[in-house]
Coordinates of C-alpha atoms in Angstrom, one line a residue:
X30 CA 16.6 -171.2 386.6
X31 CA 13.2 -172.4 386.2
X32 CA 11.4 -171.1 383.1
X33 CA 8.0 -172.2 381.3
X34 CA 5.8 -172.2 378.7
X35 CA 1.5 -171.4 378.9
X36 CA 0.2 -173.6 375.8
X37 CA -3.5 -173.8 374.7
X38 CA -2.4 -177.7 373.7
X39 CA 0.6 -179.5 372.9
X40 CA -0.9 -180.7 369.6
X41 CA 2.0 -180.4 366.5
X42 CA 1.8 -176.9 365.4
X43 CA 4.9 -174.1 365.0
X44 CA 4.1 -172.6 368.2
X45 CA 4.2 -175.2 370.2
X46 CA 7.3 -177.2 368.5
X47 CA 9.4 -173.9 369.5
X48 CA 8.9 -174.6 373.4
X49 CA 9.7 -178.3 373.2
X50 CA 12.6 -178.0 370.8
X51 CA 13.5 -174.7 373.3
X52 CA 12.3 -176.8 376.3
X53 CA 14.8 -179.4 375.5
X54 CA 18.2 -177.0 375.1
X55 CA 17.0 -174.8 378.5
X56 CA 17.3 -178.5 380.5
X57 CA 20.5 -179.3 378.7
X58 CA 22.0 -176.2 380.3
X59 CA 20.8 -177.2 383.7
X60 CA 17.6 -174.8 383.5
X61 CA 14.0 -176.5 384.7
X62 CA 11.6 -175.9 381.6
X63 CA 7.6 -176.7 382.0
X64 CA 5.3 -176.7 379.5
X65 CA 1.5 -176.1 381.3
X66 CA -1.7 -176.5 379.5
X67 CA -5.7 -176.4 380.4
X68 CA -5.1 -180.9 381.6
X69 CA -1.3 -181.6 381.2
X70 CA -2.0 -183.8 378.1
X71 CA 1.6 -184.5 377.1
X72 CA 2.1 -184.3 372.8
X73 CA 1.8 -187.4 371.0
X74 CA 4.3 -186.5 368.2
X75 CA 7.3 -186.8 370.3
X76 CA 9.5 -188.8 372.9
X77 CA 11.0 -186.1 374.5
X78 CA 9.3 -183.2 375.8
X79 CA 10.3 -183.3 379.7
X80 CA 7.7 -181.9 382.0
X81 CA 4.2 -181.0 381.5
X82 CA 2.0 -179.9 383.9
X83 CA -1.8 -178.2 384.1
X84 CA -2.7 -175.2 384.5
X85 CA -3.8 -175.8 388.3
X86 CA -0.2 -176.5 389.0
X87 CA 0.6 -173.1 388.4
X88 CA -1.0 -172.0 391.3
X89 CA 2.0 -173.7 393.6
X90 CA 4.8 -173.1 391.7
X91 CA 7.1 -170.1 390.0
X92 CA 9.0 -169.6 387.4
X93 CA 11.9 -166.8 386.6
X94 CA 10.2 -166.5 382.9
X95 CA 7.3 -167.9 381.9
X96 CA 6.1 -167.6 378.6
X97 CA 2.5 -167.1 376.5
X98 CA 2.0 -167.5 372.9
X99 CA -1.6 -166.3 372.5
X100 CA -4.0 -164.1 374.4
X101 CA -6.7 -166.7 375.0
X102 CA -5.3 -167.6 378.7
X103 CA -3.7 -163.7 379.3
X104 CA -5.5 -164.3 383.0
X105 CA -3.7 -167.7 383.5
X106 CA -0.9 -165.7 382.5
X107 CA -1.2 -162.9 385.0
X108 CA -2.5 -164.7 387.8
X109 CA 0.8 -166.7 388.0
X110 CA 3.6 -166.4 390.1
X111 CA 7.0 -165.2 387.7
X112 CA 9.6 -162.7 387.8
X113 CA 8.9 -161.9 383.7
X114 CA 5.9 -162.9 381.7
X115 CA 6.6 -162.9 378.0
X116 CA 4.2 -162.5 374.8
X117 CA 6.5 -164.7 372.9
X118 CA 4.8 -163.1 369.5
X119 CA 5.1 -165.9 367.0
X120 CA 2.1 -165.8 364.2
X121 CA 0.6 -162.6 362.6
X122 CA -2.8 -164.3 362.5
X123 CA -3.3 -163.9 366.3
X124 CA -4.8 -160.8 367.2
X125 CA -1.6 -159.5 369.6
X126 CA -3.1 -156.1 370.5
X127 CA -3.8 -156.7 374.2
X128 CA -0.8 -158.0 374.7
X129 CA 1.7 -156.5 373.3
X130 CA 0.2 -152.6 374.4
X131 CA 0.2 -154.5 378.1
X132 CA 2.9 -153.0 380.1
X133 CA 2.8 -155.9 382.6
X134 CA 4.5 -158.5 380.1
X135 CA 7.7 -158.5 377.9
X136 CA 7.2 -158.6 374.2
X137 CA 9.2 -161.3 371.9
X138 CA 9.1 -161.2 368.2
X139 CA 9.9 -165.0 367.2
X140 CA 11.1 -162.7 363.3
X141 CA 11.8 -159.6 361.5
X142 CA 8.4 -160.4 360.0
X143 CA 6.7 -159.7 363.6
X144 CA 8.9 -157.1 364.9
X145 CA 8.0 -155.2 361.9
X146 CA 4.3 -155.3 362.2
X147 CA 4.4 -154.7 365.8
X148 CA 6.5 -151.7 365.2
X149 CA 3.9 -150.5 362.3
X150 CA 0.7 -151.6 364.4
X151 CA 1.2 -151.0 368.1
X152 CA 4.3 -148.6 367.9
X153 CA 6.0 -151.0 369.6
X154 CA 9.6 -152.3 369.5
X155 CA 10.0 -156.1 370.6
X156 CA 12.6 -158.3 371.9
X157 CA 13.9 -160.1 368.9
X158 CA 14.1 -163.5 369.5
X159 CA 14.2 -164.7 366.1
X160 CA 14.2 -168.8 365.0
X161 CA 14.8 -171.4 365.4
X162 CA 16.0 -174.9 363.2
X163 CA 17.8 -177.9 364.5
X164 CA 20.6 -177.9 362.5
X165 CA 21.3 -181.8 364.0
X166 CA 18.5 -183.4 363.2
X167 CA 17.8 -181.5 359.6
X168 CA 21.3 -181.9 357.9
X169 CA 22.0 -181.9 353.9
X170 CA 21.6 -185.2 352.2
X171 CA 25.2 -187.2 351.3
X172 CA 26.1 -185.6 347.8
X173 CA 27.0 -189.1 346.4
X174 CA 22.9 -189.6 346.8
X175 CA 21.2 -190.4 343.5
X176 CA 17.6 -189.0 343.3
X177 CA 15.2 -190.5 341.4
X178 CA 14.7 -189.6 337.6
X179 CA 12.0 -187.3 338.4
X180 CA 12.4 -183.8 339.9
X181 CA 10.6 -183.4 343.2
X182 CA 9.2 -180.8 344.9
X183 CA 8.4 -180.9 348.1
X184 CA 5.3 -178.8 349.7
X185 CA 4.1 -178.7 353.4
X186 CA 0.7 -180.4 353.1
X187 CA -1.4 -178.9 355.6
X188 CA -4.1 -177.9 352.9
X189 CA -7.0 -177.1 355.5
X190 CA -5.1 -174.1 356.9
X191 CA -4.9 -171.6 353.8
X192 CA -2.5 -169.4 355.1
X193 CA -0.1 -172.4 354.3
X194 CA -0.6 -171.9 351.0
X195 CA -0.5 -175.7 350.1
X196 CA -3.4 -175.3 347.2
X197 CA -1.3 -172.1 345.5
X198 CA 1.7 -174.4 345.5
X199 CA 0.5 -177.2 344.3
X200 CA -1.3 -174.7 341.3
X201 CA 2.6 -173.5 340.6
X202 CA 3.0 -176.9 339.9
X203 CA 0.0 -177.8 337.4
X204 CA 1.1 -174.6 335.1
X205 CA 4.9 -176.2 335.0
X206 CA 3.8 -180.3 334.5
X207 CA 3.0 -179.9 330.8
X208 CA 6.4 -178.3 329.7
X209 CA 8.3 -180.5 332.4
X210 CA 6.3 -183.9 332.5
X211 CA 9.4 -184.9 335.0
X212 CA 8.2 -183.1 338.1
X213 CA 6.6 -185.0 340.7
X214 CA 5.1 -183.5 344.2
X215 CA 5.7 -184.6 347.3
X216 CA 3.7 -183.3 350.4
X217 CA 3.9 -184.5 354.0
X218 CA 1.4 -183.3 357.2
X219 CA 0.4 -184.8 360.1
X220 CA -3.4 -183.6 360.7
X221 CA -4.6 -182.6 364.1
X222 CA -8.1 -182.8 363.7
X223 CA -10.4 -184.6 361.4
X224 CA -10.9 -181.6 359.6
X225 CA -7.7 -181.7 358.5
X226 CA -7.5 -185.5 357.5
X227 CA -11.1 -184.9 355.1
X228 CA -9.2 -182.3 353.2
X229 CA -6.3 -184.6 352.6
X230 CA -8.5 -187.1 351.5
X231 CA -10.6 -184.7 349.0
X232 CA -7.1 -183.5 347.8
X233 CA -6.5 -184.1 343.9
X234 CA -4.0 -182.6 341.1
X235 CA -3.0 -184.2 337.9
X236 CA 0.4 -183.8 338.5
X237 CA 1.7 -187.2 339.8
X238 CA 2.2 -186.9 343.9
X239 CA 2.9 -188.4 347.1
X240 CA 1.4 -187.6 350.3
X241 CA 3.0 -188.6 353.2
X242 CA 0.8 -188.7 356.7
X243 CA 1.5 -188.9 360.2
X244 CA 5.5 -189.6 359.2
X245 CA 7.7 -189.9 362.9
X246 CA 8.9 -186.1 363.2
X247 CA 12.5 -186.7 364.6
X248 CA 12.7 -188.4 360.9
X249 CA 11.4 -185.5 358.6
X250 CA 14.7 -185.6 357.2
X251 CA 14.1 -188.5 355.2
X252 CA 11.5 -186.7 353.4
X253 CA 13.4 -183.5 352.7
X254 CA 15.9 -185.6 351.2
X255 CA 13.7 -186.8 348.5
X256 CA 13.6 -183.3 347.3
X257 CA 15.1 -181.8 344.3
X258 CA 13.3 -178.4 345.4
X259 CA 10.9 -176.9 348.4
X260 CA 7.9 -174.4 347.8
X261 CA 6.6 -172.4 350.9
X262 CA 3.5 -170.0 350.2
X263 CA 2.6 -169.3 353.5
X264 CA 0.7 -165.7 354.4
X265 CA 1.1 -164.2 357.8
X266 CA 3.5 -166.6 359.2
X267 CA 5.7 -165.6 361.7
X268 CA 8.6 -168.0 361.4
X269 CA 8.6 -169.9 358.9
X270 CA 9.6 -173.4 360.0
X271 CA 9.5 -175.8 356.8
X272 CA 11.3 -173.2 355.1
X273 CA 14.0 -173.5 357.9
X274 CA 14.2 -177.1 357.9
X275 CA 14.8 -177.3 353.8
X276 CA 17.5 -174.5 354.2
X277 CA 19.0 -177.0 356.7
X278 CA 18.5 -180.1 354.6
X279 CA 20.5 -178.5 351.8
X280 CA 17.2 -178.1 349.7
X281 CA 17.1 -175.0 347.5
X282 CA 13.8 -173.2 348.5
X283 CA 11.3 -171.4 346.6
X284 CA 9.1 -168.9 348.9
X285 CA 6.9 -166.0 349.9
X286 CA 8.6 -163.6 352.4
X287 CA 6.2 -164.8 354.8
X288 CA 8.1 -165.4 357.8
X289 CA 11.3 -165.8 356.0
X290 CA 12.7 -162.2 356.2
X291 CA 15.9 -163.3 358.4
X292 CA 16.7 -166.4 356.6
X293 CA 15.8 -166.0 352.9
X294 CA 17.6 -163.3 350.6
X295 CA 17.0 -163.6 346.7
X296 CA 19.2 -165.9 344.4
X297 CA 21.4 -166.3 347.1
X298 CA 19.9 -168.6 349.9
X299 CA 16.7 -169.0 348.1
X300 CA 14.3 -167.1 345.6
X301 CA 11.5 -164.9 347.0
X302 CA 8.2 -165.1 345.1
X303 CA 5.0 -163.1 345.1
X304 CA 2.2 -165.4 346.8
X305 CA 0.7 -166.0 343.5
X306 CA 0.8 -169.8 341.4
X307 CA 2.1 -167.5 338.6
X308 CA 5.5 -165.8 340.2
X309 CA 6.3 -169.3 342.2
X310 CA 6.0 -171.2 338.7
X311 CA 8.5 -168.8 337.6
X312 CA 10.7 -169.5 340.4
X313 CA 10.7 -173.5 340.2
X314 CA 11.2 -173.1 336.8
X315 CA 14.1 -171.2 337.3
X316 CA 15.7 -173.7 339.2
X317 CA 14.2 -176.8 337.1
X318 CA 16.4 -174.6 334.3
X319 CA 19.7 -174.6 336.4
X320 CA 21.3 -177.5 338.8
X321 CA 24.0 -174.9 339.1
X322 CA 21.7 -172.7 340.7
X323 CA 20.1 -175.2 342.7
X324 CA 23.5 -176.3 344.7
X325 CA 23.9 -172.6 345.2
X326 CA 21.4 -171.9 347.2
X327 CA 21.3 -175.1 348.7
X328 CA 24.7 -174.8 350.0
X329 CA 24.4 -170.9 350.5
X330 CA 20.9 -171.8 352.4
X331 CA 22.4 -174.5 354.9
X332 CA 25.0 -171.9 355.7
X333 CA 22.7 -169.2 356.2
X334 CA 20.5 -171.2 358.8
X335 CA 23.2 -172.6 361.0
X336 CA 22.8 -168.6 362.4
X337 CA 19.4 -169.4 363.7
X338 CA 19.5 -172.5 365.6
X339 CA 17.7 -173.4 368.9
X340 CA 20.7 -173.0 370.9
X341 CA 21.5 -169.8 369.8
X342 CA 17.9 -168.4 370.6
X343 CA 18.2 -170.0 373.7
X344 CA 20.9 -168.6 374.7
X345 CA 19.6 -165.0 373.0
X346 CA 16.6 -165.8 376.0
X347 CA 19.0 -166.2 378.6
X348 CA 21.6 -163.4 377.4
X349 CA 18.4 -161.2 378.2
X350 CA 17.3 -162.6 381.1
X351 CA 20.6 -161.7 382.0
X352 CA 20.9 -158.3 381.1
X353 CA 17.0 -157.5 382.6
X354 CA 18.2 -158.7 386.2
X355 CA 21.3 -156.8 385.9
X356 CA 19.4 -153.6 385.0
X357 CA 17.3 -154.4 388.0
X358 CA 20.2 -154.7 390.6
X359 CA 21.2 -150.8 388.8
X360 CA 18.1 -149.3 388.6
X361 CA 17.5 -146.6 391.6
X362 CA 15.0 -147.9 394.0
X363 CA 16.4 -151.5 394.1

């Protein structure tokens, strides 16, 4: 089957890590997978991506499904040649209406978190298509591994976009630092733009931190394992992927409900806070207070995740694809 993906760039961001991590699984199981942007600029954050093509290829090829994440190239979209075309719905900060309300293409909701706005918004009810982690590459840390004296927490760094909530984090952890004068922070990002390298650089907390920059992706582990605890505060996400990765790393997670519906459920794989530095204080405190805790929900966490990995929301894809040609072959006028 040959399946692909219609990207405004193949720079690192959540949407476009889903295709190539989904990209790589759909050619495992024998399936052709093409990623096409505006120029066929390949990503520079990874090895392994397979094909990548331009959007002028388009014009001489076709795909079973072929996917969109955003509404920007809708035309590119329709003016291609595939059997289904799929708004894969994956963030609540792109403005959906016009295509999910367009009968011509399939809805996806990449979480709960989308499928219920969708449903409350555009009356609609998507495909749910929800994840994904890979559980291989993100695995929990030996448990005969000594950690430093200090406690860490661990906060995605990408402090230019504010829906990540870096800055509210990092707040959480000011109010805790004079009781607990142990903690240390520990943020990681690879900026895309040099936007988002001038706010890095203008970053500042008296809280004793690390920053880690442009750190090799396939080895994120190694940073997740230097944490005692993970803080996500992110607003309008639709699948929360750090999250995902510190449930798979075996790191007890602190976060908003912010694309985190399917995967997080209080004081057992994690603690949902209020997006507030306040109510996630409260929550790292909590689990500065207990270890006991803390192994809980890591092990409760790493459990809970193995449900959404990248294989089984490929094969979810293909289970429909499935089940769409077989209620074409039924349906009356075929």
């Amino acid at each position: 089957m040959r399946l692909g993906v219609i990207l405004p760039h193949t720079r690192l961001s959540g949407g476009v890590k889903r295709f190539i991590e989904l990209g790589r699984i759909f050619r495992e199981k024998g399936h052709s997978f093409t990623v096409y942007t505006p120029d066929g600029t390949p990503p520079n954050w990874t090895s392994n991506y397979g094909r990548i093509a331009s959007f002028s290829d388009l014009s001489g090829e076709e795909n079973e499904i072929l996917f969109i994440t955003d509404r920007k190239h809708k035309k590119v979209l329709l003016d291609a040649r595939a059997t289904y075309k799929v708004f894969y719905h994956v963030s609540l900060h792109h403005k959906a209406r016009i295509m999910v309300l367009d009968k011509r293409l399939h809805t996806f909701a990449c979480s709960t978190n989308v499928a219920r706005h969708d449903k409350l918004w555009f009356r609609v009810n998507p495909f749910l298509a929800v994840g994904g982690v890979n559980t291989s590459l993100f695995y929990p840390r030996d448990a005969t591994t000594q950690l430093e004296g200090t406690l860490t927490i661990l906060i995605y760094g990408r402090i230019f976009e504010k829906v990540k909530g870096t800055e509210i984090a990092v707040r959480a952890c000011e109010r805790l630092y004079k009781k607990y004068p142990f903690i240390k922070i520990l943020l990681f990002d690879t900026p895309i733009s040099p936007a988002m390298s001038e706010a890095i650089e203008n970053f500042s907390t008296h809280v004793p931190y690390e920053y880690i920059l442009n750190h090799p992706i396939e080895d994120n582990v190694s940073i997740f394992h230097r944490a005692d605890i993970f803080v996500g505060a992110e607003k309008g996400a639709g699948w929360a992927n750090t999250v995902a990765e510190a449930m798979a790393c075996g790191i007890p997670v602190v976060a908003t409900n912010s694309g985190t519906l399917d995967i997080l459920i209080h004081k057992k794989t994690g603690l949902v806070v209020k997006r507030n530095s306040a109510s996630i204080a409260k929550g790292i405190e909590k689990l500065i207070k207990s270890p006991g805790l803390r192994q809980e929900l890591a092990i409760n966490g790493r459990k809970h995740i193995e449900n959404f990995t990248w294989h089984r929301l490929a094969n979810t894809i293909l289970d429909w694809y499935e089940a769409m040609e077989s209620k074409a072959k039924t349906a009356p006028n075929h």
